[in-house]
Coordinates of C-alpha atoms in Angstrom, one line a residue:
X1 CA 18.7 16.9 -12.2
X2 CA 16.4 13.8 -12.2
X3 CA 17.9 10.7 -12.8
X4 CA 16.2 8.9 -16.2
X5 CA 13.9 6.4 -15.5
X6 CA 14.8 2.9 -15.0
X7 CA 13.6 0.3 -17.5
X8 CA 10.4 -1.3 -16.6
X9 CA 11.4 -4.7 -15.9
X10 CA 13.7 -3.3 -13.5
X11 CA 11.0 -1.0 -12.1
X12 CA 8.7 -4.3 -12.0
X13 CA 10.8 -6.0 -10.4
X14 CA 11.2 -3.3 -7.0
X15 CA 7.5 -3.3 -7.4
X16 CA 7.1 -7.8 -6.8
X17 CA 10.1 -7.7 -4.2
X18 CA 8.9 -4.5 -2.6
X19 CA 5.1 -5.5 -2.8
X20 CA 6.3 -9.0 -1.1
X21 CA 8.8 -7.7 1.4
X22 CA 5.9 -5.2 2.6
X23 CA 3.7 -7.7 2.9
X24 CA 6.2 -10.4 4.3
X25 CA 6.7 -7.6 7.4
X26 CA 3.0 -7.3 7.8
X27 CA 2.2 -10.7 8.1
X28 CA 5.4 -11.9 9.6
X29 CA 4.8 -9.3 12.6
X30 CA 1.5 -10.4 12.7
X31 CA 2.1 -14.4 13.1
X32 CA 5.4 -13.4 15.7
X33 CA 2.5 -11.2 17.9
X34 CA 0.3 -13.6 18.5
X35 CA 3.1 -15.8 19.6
X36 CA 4.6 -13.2 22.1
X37 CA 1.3 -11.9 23.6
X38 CA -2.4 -12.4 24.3
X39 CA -3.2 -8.8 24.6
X40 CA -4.9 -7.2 21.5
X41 CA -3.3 -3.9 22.3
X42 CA 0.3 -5.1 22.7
X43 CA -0.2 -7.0 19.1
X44 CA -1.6 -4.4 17.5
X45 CA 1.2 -1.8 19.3
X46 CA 4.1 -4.6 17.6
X47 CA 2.5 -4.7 14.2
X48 CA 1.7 -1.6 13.7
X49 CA 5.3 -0.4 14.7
X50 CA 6.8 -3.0 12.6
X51 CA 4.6 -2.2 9.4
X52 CA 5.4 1.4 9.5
X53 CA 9.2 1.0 10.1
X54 CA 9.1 -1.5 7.3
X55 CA 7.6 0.5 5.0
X56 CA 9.5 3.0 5.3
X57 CA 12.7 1.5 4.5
X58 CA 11.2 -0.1 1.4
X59 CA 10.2 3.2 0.1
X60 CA 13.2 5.1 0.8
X61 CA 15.3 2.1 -1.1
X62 CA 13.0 1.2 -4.0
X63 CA 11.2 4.9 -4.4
X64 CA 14.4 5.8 -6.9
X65 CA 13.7 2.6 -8.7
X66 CA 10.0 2.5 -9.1
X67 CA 8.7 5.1 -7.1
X68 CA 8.0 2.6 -4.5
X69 CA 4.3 2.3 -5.3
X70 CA 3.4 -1.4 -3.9
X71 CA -0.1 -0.7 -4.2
X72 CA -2.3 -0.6 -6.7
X73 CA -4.3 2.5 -5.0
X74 CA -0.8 4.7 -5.5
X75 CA -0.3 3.6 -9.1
X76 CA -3.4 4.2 -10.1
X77 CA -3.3 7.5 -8.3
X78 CA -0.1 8.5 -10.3
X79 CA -1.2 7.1 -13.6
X80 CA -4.2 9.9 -13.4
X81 CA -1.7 12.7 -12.7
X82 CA 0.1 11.5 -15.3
X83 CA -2.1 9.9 -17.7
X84 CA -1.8 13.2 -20.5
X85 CA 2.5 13.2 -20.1
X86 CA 3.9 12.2 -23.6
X87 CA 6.5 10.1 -23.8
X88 CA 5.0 7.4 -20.8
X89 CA 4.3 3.6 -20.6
X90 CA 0.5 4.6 -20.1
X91 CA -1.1 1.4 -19.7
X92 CA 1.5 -0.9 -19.9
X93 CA 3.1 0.3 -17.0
X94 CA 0.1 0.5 -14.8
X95 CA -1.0 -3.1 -15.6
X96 CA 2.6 -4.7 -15.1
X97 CA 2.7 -2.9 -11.8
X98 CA -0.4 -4.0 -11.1
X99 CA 0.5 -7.8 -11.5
X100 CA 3.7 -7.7 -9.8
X101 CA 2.2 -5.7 -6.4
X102 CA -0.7 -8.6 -7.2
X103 CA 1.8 -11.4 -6.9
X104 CA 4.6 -9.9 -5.3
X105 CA 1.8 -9.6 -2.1
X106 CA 0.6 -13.3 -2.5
X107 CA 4.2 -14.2 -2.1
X108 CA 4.9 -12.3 0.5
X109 CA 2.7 -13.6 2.2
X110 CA 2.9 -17.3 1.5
X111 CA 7.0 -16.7 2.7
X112 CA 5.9 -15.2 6.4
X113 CA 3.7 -18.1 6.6
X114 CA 6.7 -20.3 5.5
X115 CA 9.3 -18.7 7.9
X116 CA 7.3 -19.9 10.9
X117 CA 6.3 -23.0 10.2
X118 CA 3.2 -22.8 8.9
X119 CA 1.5 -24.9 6.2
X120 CA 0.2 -22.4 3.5
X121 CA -3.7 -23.0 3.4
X122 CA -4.1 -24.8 6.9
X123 CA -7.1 -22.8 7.4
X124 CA -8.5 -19.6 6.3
X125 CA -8.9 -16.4 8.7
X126 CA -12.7 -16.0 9.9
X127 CA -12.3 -12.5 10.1
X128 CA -13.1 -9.2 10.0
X129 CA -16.2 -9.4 8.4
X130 CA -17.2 -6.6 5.6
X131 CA -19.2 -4.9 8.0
X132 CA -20.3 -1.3 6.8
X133 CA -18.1 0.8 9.6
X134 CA -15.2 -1.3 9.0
X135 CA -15.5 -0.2 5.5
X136 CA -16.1 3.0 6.0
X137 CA -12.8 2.9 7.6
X138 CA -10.8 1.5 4.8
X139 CA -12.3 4.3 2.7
X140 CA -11.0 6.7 5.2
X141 CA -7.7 4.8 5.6
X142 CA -6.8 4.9 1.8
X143 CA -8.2 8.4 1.2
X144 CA -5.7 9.9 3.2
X145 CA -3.4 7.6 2.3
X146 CA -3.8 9.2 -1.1
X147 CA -3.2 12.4 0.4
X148 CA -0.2 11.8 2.5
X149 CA 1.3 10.5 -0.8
X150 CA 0.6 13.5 -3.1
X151 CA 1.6 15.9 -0.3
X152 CA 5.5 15.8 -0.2
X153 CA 6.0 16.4 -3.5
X154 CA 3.4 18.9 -4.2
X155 CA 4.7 21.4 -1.4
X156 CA 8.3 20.8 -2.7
X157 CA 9.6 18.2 0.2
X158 CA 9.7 15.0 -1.3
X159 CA 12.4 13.8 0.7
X160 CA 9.4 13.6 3.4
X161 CA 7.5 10.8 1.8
X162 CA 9.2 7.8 3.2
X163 CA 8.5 9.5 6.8
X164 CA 5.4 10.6 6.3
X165 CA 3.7 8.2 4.7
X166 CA 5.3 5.3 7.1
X167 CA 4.3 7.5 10.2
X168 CA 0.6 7.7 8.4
X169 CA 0.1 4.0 8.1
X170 CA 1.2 3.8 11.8
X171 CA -1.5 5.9 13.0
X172 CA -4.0 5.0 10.8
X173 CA -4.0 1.0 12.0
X174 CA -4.8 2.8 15.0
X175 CA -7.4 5.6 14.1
X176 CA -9.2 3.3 11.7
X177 CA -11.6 0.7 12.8
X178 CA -10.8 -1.7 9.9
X179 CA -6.7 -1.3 10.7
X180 CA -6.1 0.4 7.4
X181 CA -5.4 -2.2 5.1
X182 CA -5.3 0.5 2.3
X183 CA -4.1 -1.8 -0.4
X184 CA -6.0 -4.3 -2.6
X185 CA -2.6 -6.8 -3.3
X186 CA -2.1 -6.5 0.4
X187 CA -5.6 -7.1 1.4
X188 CA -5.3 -10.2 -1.1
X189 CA -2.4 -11.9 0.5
X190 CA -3.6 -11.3 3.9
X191 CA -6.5 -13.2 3.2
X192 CA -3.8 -16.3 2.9
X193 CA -2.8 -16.1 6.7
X194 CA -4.8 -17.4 9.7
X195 CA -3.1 -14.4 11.8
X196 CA -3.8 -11.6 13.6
X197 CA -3.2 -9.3 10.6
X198 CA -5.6 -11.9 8.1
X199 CA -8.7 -11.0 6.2
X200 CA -11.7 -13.7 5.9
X201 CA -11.7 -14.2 1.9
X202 CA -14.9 -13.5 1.6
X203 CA -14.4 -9.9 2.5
X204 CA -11.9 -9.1 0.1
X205 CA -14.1 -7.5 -2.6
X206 CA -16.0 -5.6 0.2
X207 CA -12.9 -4.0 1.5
X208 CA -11.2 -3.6 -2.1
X209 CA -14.3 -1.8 -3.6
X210 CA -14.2 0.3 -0.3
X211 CA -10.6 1.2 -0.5
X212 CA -11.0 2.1 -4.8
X213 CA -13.9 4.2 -3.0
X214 CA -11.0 6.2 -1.0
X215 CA -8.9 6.3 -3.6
X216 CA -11.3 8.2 -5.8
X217 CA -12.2 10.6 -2.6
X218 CA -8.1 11.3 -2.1
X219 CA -8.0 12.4 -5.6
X220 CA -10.8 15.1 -5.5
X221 CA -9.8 16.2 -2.1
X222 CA -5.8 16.5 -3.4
X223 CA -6.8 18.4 -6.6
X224 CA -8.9 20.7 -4.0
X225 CA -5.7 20.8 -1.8
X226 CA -3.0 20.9 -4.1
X227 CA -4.4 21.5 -7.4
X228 CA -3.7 19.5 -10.5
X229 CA -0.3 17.9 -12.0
X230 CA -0.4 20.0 -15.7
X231 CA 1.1 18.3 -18.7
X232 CA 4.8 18.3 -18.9
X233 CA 5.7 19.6 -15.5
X234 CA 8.3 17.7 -13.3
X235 CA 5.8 14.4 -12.2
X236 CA 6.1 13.5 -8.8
X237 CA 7.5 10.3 -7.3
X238 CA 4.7 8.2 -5.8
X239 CA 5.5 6.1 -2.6
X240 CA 3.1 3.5 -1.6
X241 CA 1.9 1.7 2.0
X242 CA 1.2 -0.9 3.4
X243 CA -0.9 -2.3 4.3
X244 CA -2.5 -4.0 4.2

């Protein structure tokens, strides 16, 4: 039997403390790697270990709550399947979670910077720039990020997502060439951080127009894969990533 939803401020709320903690974790590991080491494959070895394991966690505690989205790419995704259910917030919900993964990432990040010492707004990451392969990755990246979240639930394992959707955003910040950031609040609040997991400012609407891209290409592919969520039937929880 599914347990009835919890009331959206509550579900907000998972979404800003998840959104920030994810983000907190990705920055954080980011700042603490380029403290340890100088080699780019030993920091990118540390971060991307830490992001996944983070994530994880987060979606495993806050999934029951919220469904763990903490990105706007996985709410959106779930508002389509479920955009013809009676009965739903509609787009209430999806704008509140929306502003809390939004703020929750900004605060996130402004805390990692804070736990180290760091003056918030020192001085803005250079890089990457928006070049066309790097967004072709994010497109990749969130495409089958999409898919990776759809996939537990629509072959009856949903107790897989927190696993398989943390061991996706570990591989993908290494198979991608942008890092799979994946997540427009993410990619946001890592353009606050002059680390090695920032994002020049200037490149945000590059890489967030590429990652709605993927979103849009995880969606056709799942209905192709999996086929489409019909009206009434038991909706699926949604897990979200990192990453960015």
């Amino acid at each position: 039997m599914r347990m009835p939803p919890a009331p959206l401020p509550r579900r907000v709320a998972a979404e800003f403390t998840g959104t920030a903690a994810l983000v907190a974790v990705i920055v954080g590991s980011g700042i603490r790697a380029d403290l340890l080491s100088g080699d780019l494959g030993v920091r990118l070895l540390g971060n991307a270990a830490a992001s996944a394991i983070g994530l994880g966690l987060l979606i495993a505690l806050l999934g029951p709550v919220s469904g763990a989205h903490l990105n706007p790419v996985v709410t959106l995704s779930a508002w389509w399947d479920r955009r013809r259910e009676p009965g739903g917030d509609g787009g209430r919900e999806v704008l509140a979670y929306l502003a809390a993964q939004l703020a929750g990432a900004v605060g996130g990040a402004l805390l990692a910077e804070a736990m180290f010492g760091r003056a918030p707004g020192g001085s803005w990451p250079a890089g990457p720039a928006a070049s066309p392969h790097l967004l072709l990755g994010e497109a990749v990246a969130t495409a089958g990020l999409v898919l990776v979240v759809r996939g537990p639930a629509r072959v009856g394992r949903p107790g897989l997502a927190p696993v398989a959707v943390a061991g996706y955003v570990g591989a993908a910040i290494w198979f991608t060439s942008s890092g799979a950031f994946a997540n427009p609040a993410a990619t946001v609040g890592r353009s606050l951080t002059d680390s090695f997991t920032g994002i020049a400012p200037a490149s945000v609407p590059a890489y967030a127009a590429a990652q709605f891209l993927g979103l849009l290409l995880g969606t056709g592919l799942a209905g192709v894969l999996y086929g489409t969520v019909r009206a009434g039937a038991e909706p699926e929880p949604a897990p979200a990533r990192r990453t960015g």
